[in-house]
Coordinates of N, CA and C in Angstrom, one line a residue:
Chain U
A1 N 118.3 133.7 91.4 CA 117.1 133.2 90.7 C 116.3 132.4 91.7
Q2 N 115.0 132.5 91.6 CA 114.1 131.7 92.4 C 113.9 130.3 91.9
R3 N 114.2 129.3 92.7 CA 114.1 128.0 92.2 C 113.8 127.0 93.4
V4 N 113.1 126.0 93.1 CA 112.8 124.9 94.0 C 113.3 123.6 93.4
T5 N 114.1 122.9 94.2 CA 114.7 121.6 93.7 C 114.2 120.5 94.6
Q6 N 113.6 119.5 93.9 CA 113.3 118.2 94.5 C 114.1 117.2 93.9
P7 N 115.1 116.7 94.5 CA 116.1 115.9 93.8 C 115.7 114.5 93.5
E8 N 114.6 114.0 94.1 CA 114.2 112.6 93.9 C 112.9 112.6 93.0
K9 N 112.9 111.9 91.9 CA 111.7 111.8 91.1 C 110.8 110.7 91.8
L10 N 111.4 109.7 92.3 CA 110.6 108.6 92.9 C 111.2 108.2 94.2
L11 N 110.3 108.1 95.2 CA 110.8 107.5 96.5 C 109.9 106.4 96.8
S12 N 110.5 105.2 97.0 CA 109.7 104.0 97.2 C 110.1 103.4 98.6
V13 N 109.0 103.2 99.4 CA 109.2 102.7 100.8 C 108.2 101.7 101.1
F14 N 108.4 101.0 102.2 CA 107.4 100.0 102.7 C 106.6 100.7 103.7
K15 N 105.4 100.2 103.8 CA 104.5 100.7 104.9 C 105.1 100.6 106.2
G16 N 105.0 101.6 107.0 CA 105.5 101.7 108.3 C 106.9 102.3 108.4
A17 N 107.6 102.5 107.2 CA 108.9 103.0 107.2 C 108.8 104.5 107.3
P18 N 109.9 105.2 107.8 CA 109.9 106.6 107.8 C 110.1 107.2 106.4
V19 N 109.6 108.4 106.2 CA 109.7 109.0 104.8 C 110.2 110.4 105.0
E20 N 111.1 110.8 104.1 CA 111.6 112.1 104.0 C 111.7 112.5 102.5
L21 N 110.9 113.5 102.1 CA 110.9 114.0 100.8 C 111.7 115.3 100.8
K22 N 112.7 115.4 100.0 CA 113.6 116.5 100.1 C 113.2 117.7 99.2
C23 N 113.4 118.9 99.7 CA 113.1 120.1 99.0 C 114.1 121.1 99.4
N24 N 114.8 121.7 98.4 CA 115.7 122.8 98.6 C 115.3 124.0 97.8
Y25 N 115.5 125.2 98.2 CA 115.0 126.3 97.5 C 116.1 127.4 97.4
S26 N 115.9 128.2 96.4 CA 116.8 129.4 96.2 C 115.9 130.6 96.1
Y27 N 116.2 131.5 97.0 CA 115.3 132.7 97.0 C 116.1 133.8 97.8
S28 N 116.1 135.0 97.4 CA 116.9 136.0 98.0 C 116.3 136.7 99.2
G29 N 114.9 136.6 99.3 CA 114.2 137.3 100.4 C 113.8 136.2 101.4
S30 N 112.6 136.5 102.0 CA 112.0 135.6 103.0 C 110.8 134.9 102.3
P31 N 111.0 133.7 101.8 CA 110.0 133.0 101.1 C 109.0 132.3 102.0
E32 N 107.8 132.0 101.4 CA 106.9 131.2 102.1 C 106.9 129.8 101.4
L33 N 107.0 128.7 102.1 CA 107.1 127.4 101.5 C 105.9 126.6 101.8
F34 N 105.6 125.7 100.8 CA 104.4 124.9 100.8 C 104.7 123.5 100.3
W35 N 103.9 122.5 100.8 CA 103.9 121.2 100.1 C 102.5 121.0 99.6
Y36 N 102.4 120.7 98.3 CA 101.2 120.3 97.7 C 101.2 118.8 97.3
V37 N 100.0 118.2 97.3 CA 100.0 116.7 97.1 C 98.9 116.5 96.0
Q38 N 99.2 115.5 95.2 CA 98.2 115.1 94.1 C 98.1 113.6 94.2
Y39 N 97.0 113.1 94.8 CA 96.7 111.7 94.8 C 96.2 111.3 93.4
S40 N 96.2 110.0 93.2 CA 95.9 109.5 91.8 C 94.5 109.9 91.5
R41 N 94.4 110.5 90.3 CA 93.1 111.0 89.7 C 92.4 112.1 90.5
Q42 N 93.2 112.7 91.4 CA 92.6 113.8 92.1 C 93.3 115.1 91.8
R43 N 92.8 116.2 92.3 CA 93.4 117.5 92.0 C 94.5 117.8 92.9
L44 N 95.3 118.8 92.5 CA 96.4 119.3 93.4 C 95.8 120.0 94.6
Q45 N 96.3 119.6 95.8 CA 95.8 120.2 97.0 C 96.9 120.6 98.0
L46 N 96.6 121.6 98.7 CA 97.6 122.0 99.7 C 97.7 121.0 100.8
L47 N 98.9 120.5 101.2 CA 99.1 119.6 102.3 C 99.5 120.4 103.5
L48 N 100.5 121.3 103.4 CA 100.9 122.1 104.5 C 101.7 123.3 104.1
R49 N 101.8 124.3 104.9 CA 102.6 125.5 104.6 C 103.4 125.8 105.9
H50 N 104.6 126.4 105.7 CA 105.5 126.5 106.8 C 105.0 127.4 107.9
I51 N 104.3 128.5 107.5 CA 103.9 129.4 108.5 C 102.8 128.8 109.5
S52 N 102.2 127.8 109.0 CA 101.1 127.1 109.9 C 101.7 126.3 111.0
R53 N 102.9 125.8 110.7 CA 103.6 124.9 111.7 C 102.7 123.8 112.2
E54 N 102.0 123.2 111.3 CA 101.0 122.1 111.7 C 101.4 120.8 111.1
S55 N 100.8 119.8 111.7 CA 101.0 118.4 111.1 C 99.7 118.0 110.4
I56 N 99.9 117.6 109.2 CA 98.7 117.2 108.4 C 98.9 115.7 108.0
K57 N 98.0 114.9 108.3 CA 98.0 113.5 108.0 C 99.4 112.9 108.4
G58 N 99.9 113.4 109.6 CA 101.1 112.8 110.1 C 102.4 113.4 109.5
F59 N 102.2 114.3 108.5 CA 103.4 114.9 107.8 C 103.8 116.2 108.5
T60 N 105.0 116.5 108.6 CA 105.6 117.7 109.1 C 106.7 118.2 108.2
A61 N 106.9 119.5 108.2 CA 108.0 120.1 107.4 C 108.5 121.3 108.2
D62 N 109.8 121.4 108.3 CA 110.4 122.5 109.0 C 111.3 123.3 108.0
L63 N 111.1 124.6 108.1 CA 111.9 125.4 107.2 C 113.2 125.7 107.8
N64 N 114.3 125.3 107.1 CA 115.7 125.5 107.6 C 116.3 126.5 106.7
K65 N 116.4 127.8 107.2 CA 116.9 128.9 106.4 C 118.4 128.7 106.1
G66 N 119.1 128.2 107.1 CA 120.5 128.0 106.9 C 120.8 127.0 105.8
E67 N 120.1 126.0 105.7 CA 120.3 125.0 104.6 C 119.3 125.2 103.4
T68 N 118.5 126.2 103.5 CA 117.5 126.5 102.5 C 116.8 125.3 102.1
S69 N 116.2 124.6 103.1 CA 115.5 123.4 102.9 C 114.1 123.4 103.5
F70 N 113.3 122.6 103.0 CA 111.9 122.4 103.6 C 111.5 121.0 103.3
H71 N 112.2 120.1 104.0 CA 111.9 118.6 103.7 C 110.6 118.2 104.4
L72 N 109.9 117.3 103.8 CA 108.7 116.8 104.3 C 108.9 115.4 104.9
K73 N 108.4 115.3 106.1 CA 108.7 114.0 106.8 C 107.5 113.4 107.4
K74 N 107.5 112.1 107.5 CA 106.5 111.3 108.2 C 107.1 110.1 108.8
P75 N 106.9 109.9 110.1 CA 107.6 108.8 110.8 C 107.2 107.4 110.3
F76 N 105.9 107.2 110.0 CA 105.5 105.9 109.6 C 104.6 106.0 108.3
A77 N 105.1 105.6 107.2 CA 104.3 105.8 105.9 C 103.1 104.8 105.9
Q78 N 102.1 105.3 105.3 CA 100.9 104.4 105.0 C 100.7 104.3 103.5
E79 N 100.0 103.2 103.1 CA 99.8 103.0 101.7 C 99.0 104.2 101.0
E80 N 98.1 104.8 101.8 CA 97.3 105.9 101.3 C 98.1 107.2 101.1
D81 N 99.4 107.2 101.5 CA 100.3 108.3 101.3 C 100.8 108.3 99.9
S82 N 100.7 107.2 99.2 CA 101.2 107.2 97.8 C 100.6 108.3 97.0
A83 N 101.4 109.1 96.4 CA 100.9 110.3 95.6 C 102.1 111.0 95.1
M84 N 101.8 112.1 94.3 CA 102.8 113.0 93.8 C 102.9 114.2 94.8
Y85 N 104.1 114.5 95.2 CA 104.3 115.6 96.2 C 105.1 116.7 95.6
Y86 N 104.6 117.9 95.6 CA 105.3 119.1 95.1 C 105.6 120.1 96.2
C87 N 106.8 120.5 96.2 CA 107.3 121.6 97.1 C 107.1 122.9 96.3
A88 N 106.7 123.9 96.9 CA 106.5 125.2 96.2 C 106.9 126.4 97.1
L89 N 107.2 127.4 96.4 CA 107.7 128.6 97.1 C 106.9 129.8 96.6
S90 N 106.6 130.7 97.5 CA 106.0 132.0 97.1 C 106.8 133.1 97.7
G91 N 107.1 134.1 96.8 CA 108.1 135.1 97.2 C 107.4 136.4 97.6
G92 N 106.2 136.6 97.3 CA 105.7 138.0 97.6 C 104.3 138.2 97.5
G93 N 103.6 137.1 97.8 CA 102.1 137.2 97.7 C 101.6 136.9 96.4
Y94 N 100.4 137.2 96.1 CA 99.7 136.9 94.9 C 99.7 135.5 94.5
N95 N 100.0 134.6 95.5 CA 100.0 133.2 95.3 C 100.7 132.8 94.0
K96 N 101.7 133.5 93.6 CA 102.6 133.2 92.5 C 103.6 132.1 92.9
L97 N 103.2 130.9 92.8 CA 104.0 129.8 93.3 C 105.0 129.3 92.3
I98 N 106.2 129.0 92.8 CA 107.2 128.4 92.0 C 107.3 126.9 92.5
F99 N 107.0 126.0 91.6 CA 107.0 124.6 92.0 C 108.3 123.9 91.7
G100 N 108.5 122.9 92.5 CA 109.6 121.9 92.2 C 109.0 120.9 91.2
A101 N 109.9 120.0 90.8 CA 109.5 119.0 89.7 C 108.6 117.9 90.3
G102 N 108.5 117.8 91.6 CA 107.7 116.8 92.2 C 108.5 115.5 92.5
T103 N 108.0 114.8 93.5 CA 108.5 113.5 93.9 C 107.3 112.6 94.0
R104 N 107.4 111.5 93.3 CA 106.4 110.4 93.5 C 106.7 109.5 94.6
L105 N 105.8 109.5 95.6 CA 106.0 108.6 96.8 C 105.2 107.3 96.5
A106 N 105.8 106.2 96.6 CA 105.1 104.9 96.4 C 105.4 104.2 97.7
V107 N 104.3 103.9 98.4 CA 104.3 103.1 99.7 C 103.8 101.7 99.4
H108 N 104.7 100.7 99.6 CA 104.3 99.3 99.3 C 103.9 98.6 100.6
P109 N 102.9 97.7 100.4 CA 102.5 96.9 101.6 C 103.5 96.0 102.2
Chain G
E1 N 83.0 119.9 100.3 CA 83.9 121.1 100.2 C 83.7 121.7 98.8
P2 N 83.6 123.0 98.7 CA 83.5 123.6 97.4 C 84.7 123.3 96.5
E3 N 84.5 123.3 95.2 CA 85.5 122.9 94.3 C 85.6 123.9 93.2
V4 N 86.8 124.1 92.6 CA 87.0 124.8 91.4 C 86.7 123.8 90.2
T5 N 85.9 124.3 89.3 CA 85.5 123.4 88.2 C 86.1 123.9 86.9
Q6 N 86.7 123.0 86.1 CA 87.2 123.3 84.8 C 86.6 122.5 83.7
T7 N 86.3 123.2 82.6 CA 85.8 122.5 81.4 C 86.5 123.0 80.2
P8 N 86.7 122.2 79.1 CA 86.5 120.7 79.2 C 87.7 120.1 79.9
S9 N 87.6 118.8 80.1 CA 88.7 118.1 80.8 C 89.8 117.8 79.7
H10 N 89.4 117.7 78.5 CA 90.3 117.5 77.4 C 89.9 118.4 76.2
Q11 N 90.9 119.0 75.6 CA 90.7 119.8 74.4 C 91.7 119.5 73.4
V12 N 91.3 119.2 72.2 CA 92.2 118.9 71.1 C 92.0 120.0 70.0
T13 N 93.0 120.6 69.5 CA 92.9 121.7 68.6 C 94.0 121.6 67.6
Q14 N 93.8 122.3 66.4 CA 94.8 122.4 65.4 C 95.6 123.6 65.7
M15 N 96.9 123.5 65.3 CA 97.8 124.6 65.5 C 97.3 125.8 64.8
G16 N 97.3 127.0 65.4 CA 96.8 128.2 64.8 C 95.4 128.6 65.2
Q17 N 94.7 127.6 65.8 CA 93.3 127.8 66.2 C 93.3 128.5 67.6
E18 N 92.2 129.2 67.8 CA 92.0 129.8 69.1 C 91.3 128.8 70.1
V19 N 91.7 128.8 71.3 CA 91.0 128.0 72.3 C 90.6 128.8 73.5
I20 N 89.6 128.4 74.1 CA 89.1 129.1 75.4 C 89.0 128.0 76.4
L21 N 89.7 128.1 77.5 CA 89.6 127.2 78.6 C 88.8 127.8 79.7
R22 N 87.8 127.1 80.2 CA 86.9 127.7 81.2 C 87.0 127.2 82.6
C23 N 86.7 128.0 83.5 CA 86.9 127.7 84.9 C 85.8 128.4 85.7
V24 N 85.3 127.7 86.7 CA 84.3 128.3 87.6 C 85.0 128.3 89.0
P25 N 85.5 129.4 89.5 CA 86.2 129.4 90.8 C 85.2 129.2 91.9
I26 N 85.7 129.0 93.1 CA 84.8 128.9 94.3 C 84.1 130.3 94.5
S27 N 82.9 130.2 94.9 CA 82.0 131.4 94.7 C 82.5 132.6 95.6
N28 N 83.0 132.4 96.7 CA 83.4 133.6 97.6 C 84.9 133.9 97.4
H29 N 85.5 133.3 96.5 CA 86.9 133.6 96.2 C 87.1 134.8 95.3
L30 N 88.1 135.6 95.6 CA 88.3 136.9 94.9 C 89.6 136.9 94.0
Y31 N 90.5 135.9 94.2 CA 91.7 135.8 93.4 C 91.7 134.6 92.5
F32 N 92.0 134.8 91.3 CA 92.0 133.7 90.3 C 93.3 133.5 89.6
Y33 N 93.6 132.3 89.2 CA 95.0 132.0 88.7 C 94.9 131.0 87.6
W34 N 95.8 131.0 86.7 CA 96.1 129.9 85.8 C 97.5 129.5 85.9
Y35 N 97.7 128.2 86.0 CA 99.0 127.5 86.0 C 98.9 126.5 84.8
R36 N 100.1 126.1 84.4 CA 100.1 125.0 83.4 C 101.3 124.0 83.7
Q37 N 101.1 122.8 83.2 CA 102.2 121.8 83.4 C 102.4 121.1 82.0
I38 N 103.5 121.3 81.4 CA 103.8 120.6 80.2 C 104.3 119.2 80.6
L39 N 103.9 118.2 79.9 CA 104.2 116.8 80.2 C 105.7 116.6 80.6
G40 N 105.9 116.1 81.8 CA 107.2 115.8 82.3 C 108.0 117.0 82.9
Q41 N 107.3 118.2 82.9 CA 107.9 119.4 83.4 C 107.2 119.9 84.7
K42 N 107.7 121.0 85.2 CA 107.1 121.6 86.4 C 105.8 122.3 86.2
V43 N 105.0 122.4 87.3 CA 103.9 123.3 87.2 C 104.4 124.7 87.2
E44 N 103.8 125.5 86.2 CA 104.3 126.9 86.1 C 103.2 127.9 86.2
F45 N 103.5 129.0 86.9 CA 102.5 130.1 87.1 C 102.4 130.8 85.7
L46 N 101.1 131.1 85.4 CA 100.9 131.9 84.2 C 100.4 133.3 84.5
V47 N 99.4 133.4 85.4 CA 98.8 134.7 85.6 C 97.9 134.7 86.8
S48 N 97.8 135.8 87.5 CA 96.9 136.0 88.6 C 95.9 137.1 88.2
F49 N 94.7 137.1 88.8 CA 93.7 138.0 88.4 C 92.9 138.4 89.6
Y50 N 92.7 139.7 89.8 CA 91.9 140.2 90.9 C 91.2 141.5 90.5
N51 N 90.0 141.6 90.9 CA 89.2 142.9 90.7 C 89.2 143.2 89.2
N52 N 89.0 142.2 88.4 CA 88.8 142.4 87.0 C 90.1 142.9 86.3
E53 N 91.2 142.6 86.9 CA 92.4 142.9 86.1 C 93.6 142.0 86.5
I54 N 94.5 141.9 85.6 CA 95.7 141.0 85.9 C 96.5 141.6 87.0
S55 N 96.8 140.8 88.0 CA 97.7 141.2 89.1 C 99.2 141.0 88.8
E56 N 99.4 139.9 88.2 CA 100.8 139.5 87.9 C 100.7 138.5 86.8
K57 N 101.8 138.5 86.0 CA 101.9 137.5 84.9 C 103.3 137.1 84.7
S58 N 103.5 135.9 84.2 CA 104.8 135.4 84.0 C 105.3 135.7 82.5
E59 N 106.5 135.3 82.3 CA 107.1 135.6 80.9 C 106.4 134.7 79.9
I60 N 105.8 133.6 80.4 CA 105.1 132.7 79.4 C 103.8 133.4 78.9
F61 N 103.2 134.2 79.7 CA 101.9 134.8 79.4 C 102.1 136.0 78.5
D62 N 102.3 135.6 77.2 CA 102.6 136.7 76.2 C 101.3 137.2 75.6
D63 N 101.4 137.9 74.5 CA 100.2 138.5 73.8 C 99.3 137.5 73.3
Q64 N 99.7 136.2 73.1 CA 98.8 135.2 72.7 C 97.8 134.8 73.7
F65 N 98.1 135.1 75.0 CA 97.2 134.7 76.1 C 96.4 135.9 76.6
S66 N 95.2 135.6 77.0 CA 94.4 136.6 77.7 C 93.5 135.9 78.7
V67 N 93.0 136.6 79.7 CA 92.1 136.1 80.7 C 91.0 137.1 80.8
E68 N 89.8 136.5 81.2 CA 88.6 137.3 81.3 C 87.7 136.7 82.4
R69 N 87.0 137.6 83.0 CA 85.9 137.1 83.9 C 84.6 137.7 83.2
P70 N 84.0 136.9 82.3 CA 82.9 137.5 81.5 C 81.6 137.7 82.3
D71 N 81.5 137.0 83.4 CA 80.3 137.2 84.2 C 80.7 136.9 85.7
G72 N 79.7 136.8 86.5 CA 80.0 136.6 88.0 C 80.6 135.3 88.4
S73 N 80.6 134.3 87.5 CA 81.0 133.0 87.9 C 82.2 132.4 87.1
N74 N 82.3 132.8 85.8 CA 83.3 132.1 85.0 C 84.6 132.9 84.9
F75 N 85.7 132.2 84.7 CA 87.0 132.8 84.5 C 87.7 132.0 83.4
T76 N 88.1 132.7 82.3 CA 88.5 132.0 81.1 C 90.0 132.4 80.8
L77 N 90.6 131.4 80.1 CA 91.9 131.6 79.6 C 91.8 131.4 78.1
K78 N 92.2 132.4 77.3 CA 92.1 132.3 75.8 C 93.5 132.3 75.3
I79 N 93.7 131.3 74.4 CA 95.0 131.3 73.6 C 94.6 131.6 72.1
R80 N 95.1 132.7 71.6 CA 94.6 133.2 70.3 C 95.0 132.3 69.1
S81 N 96.2 131.9 69.1 CA 96.7 131.2 68.0 C 97.6 130.1 68.5
T82 N 97.1 128.9 68.7 CA 97.8 127.9 69.5 C 99.0 127.4 68.7
K83 N 100.1 127.1 69.5 CA 101.3 126.5 69.0 C 101.4 125.1 69.6
L84 N 102.2 124.3 68.9 CA 102.5 122.9 69.4 C 102.9 123.0 70.9
E85 N 103.8 123.9 71.2 CA 104.3 124.0 72.5 C 103.3 124.5 73.6
D86 N 102.1 124.8 73.2 CA 101.1 125.2 74.2 C 100.4 123.9 74.7
S87 N 100.7 122.8 74.2 CA 100.2 121.5 74.7 C 100.6 121.3 76.1
A88 N 99.6 121.2 77.0 CA 99.9 121.1 78.4 C 98.6 120.8 79.2
M89 N 98.8 120.5 80.5 CA 97.7 120.5 81.4 C 97.5 121.9 82.0
Y90 N 96.4 122.5 81.8 CA 96.2 123.9 82.3 C 95.3 123.8 83.6
F91 N 95.8 124.4 84.7 CA 95.1 124.4 85.9 C 94.6 125.7 86.3
C92 N 93.3 125.8 86.6 CA 92.8 127.0 87.2 C 92.8 126.9 88.7
A93 N 93.0 128.0 89.4 CA 93.0 128.0 90.9 C 92.3 129.3 91.4
S94 N 91.8 129.2 92.6 CA 91.3 130.4 93.2 C 91.6 130.4 94.7
S95 N 91.5 131.6 95.3 CA 91.8 131.8 96.7 C 91.0 132.9 97.2
V96 N 90.7 132.9 98.6 CA 90.0 134.0 99.2 C 90.7 135.3 99.0
D97 N 92.0 135.3 99.4 CA 92.8 136.4 99.1 C 94.2 135.9 98.7
N98 N 95.1 136.8 98.4 CA 96.3 136.4 97.7 C 97.4 135.7 98.6
Y99 N 97.1 135.6 99.9 CA 98.0 134.9 100.8 C 97.4 133.6 101.3
E100 N 96.1 133.4 101.0 CA 95.4 132.2 101.5 C 95.6 131.0 100.6
K101 N 95.2 129.9 101.1 CA 95.3 128.6 100.5 C 94.7 128.6 99.0
L102 N 95.5 128.1 98.1 CA 95.0 128.0 96.7 C 94.2 126.7 96.6
F103 N 93.1 126.8 95.9 CA 92.3 125.6 95.5 C 92.4 125.4 94.0
F104 N 92.8 124.3 93.6 CA 93.0 124.0 92.2 C 91.9 123.2 91.6
G105 N 91.6 123.5 90.3 CA 90.7 122.7 89.6 C 91.4 121.4 89.1
S106 N 90.7 120.5 88.5 CA 91.3 119.2 88.1 C 92.0 119.3 86.8
G107 N 91.9 120.5 86.1 CA 92.8 120.7 84.9 C 92.1 120.4 83.6
T108 N 92.6 121.1 82.6 CA 92.2 120.8 81.2 C 93.4 120.4 80.4
Q109 N 93.4 119.2 79.8 CA 94.5 118.8 79.0 C 94.3 119.3 77.6
L110 N 95.2 120.2 77.2 CA 95.2 120.8 75.9 C 96.2 120.1 75.0
S111 N 95.7 119.6 73.9 CA 96.6 119.0 72.9 C 96.5 119.8 71.6
V112 N 97.6 120.3 71.2 CA 97.7 121.1 69.9 C 98.4 120.2 68.9
L113 N 97.6 119.9 67.8 CA 98.2 119.0 66.7 C 98.7 119.8 65.5

């Protein structure tokens, strides 16, 4: 079964601390993985996708096929990173995304 | 940056009534989608639409649901006879093609009483 698991509902850190938001997936083929972010009162927006291999706003994510993980990392959290983060999987095009439950990141001053 | 626009932002309806949720995708996008999020649950795919027909739909998207592109700019989701369990935030999204970045609207909160 296709599934995305984000084990943490809430991750609370202080400004300047490292952040890792966990994402594990279950998929039989070669998935495409994404991180979407929703800031307060804003729309859901793409943060990054694994095929791009880029760093956005200091965030990176590496696809680990052995561990079926796609954890989102940032070495030094900023207050403006506070948001809801969703890991998502696409298995075959058509942008049919399977979302995880989301992790709320709270960065405290 | 261009945005996907959804109206209304909130919709309250009685069980059994028909509702139409409206979306204006980004103008040069060709693929359109509906997702929904029931309170406290995951964002779920409902349907994708391309070239005036449904490309793919989920098990949720049963006969009570339909989508339409009535003109060159609007994309609608109709629920024929709403149930209590249809209460959710409904997100419209669009993309240039089916592998490119999805742009989401801000959502319509549907409450079925």
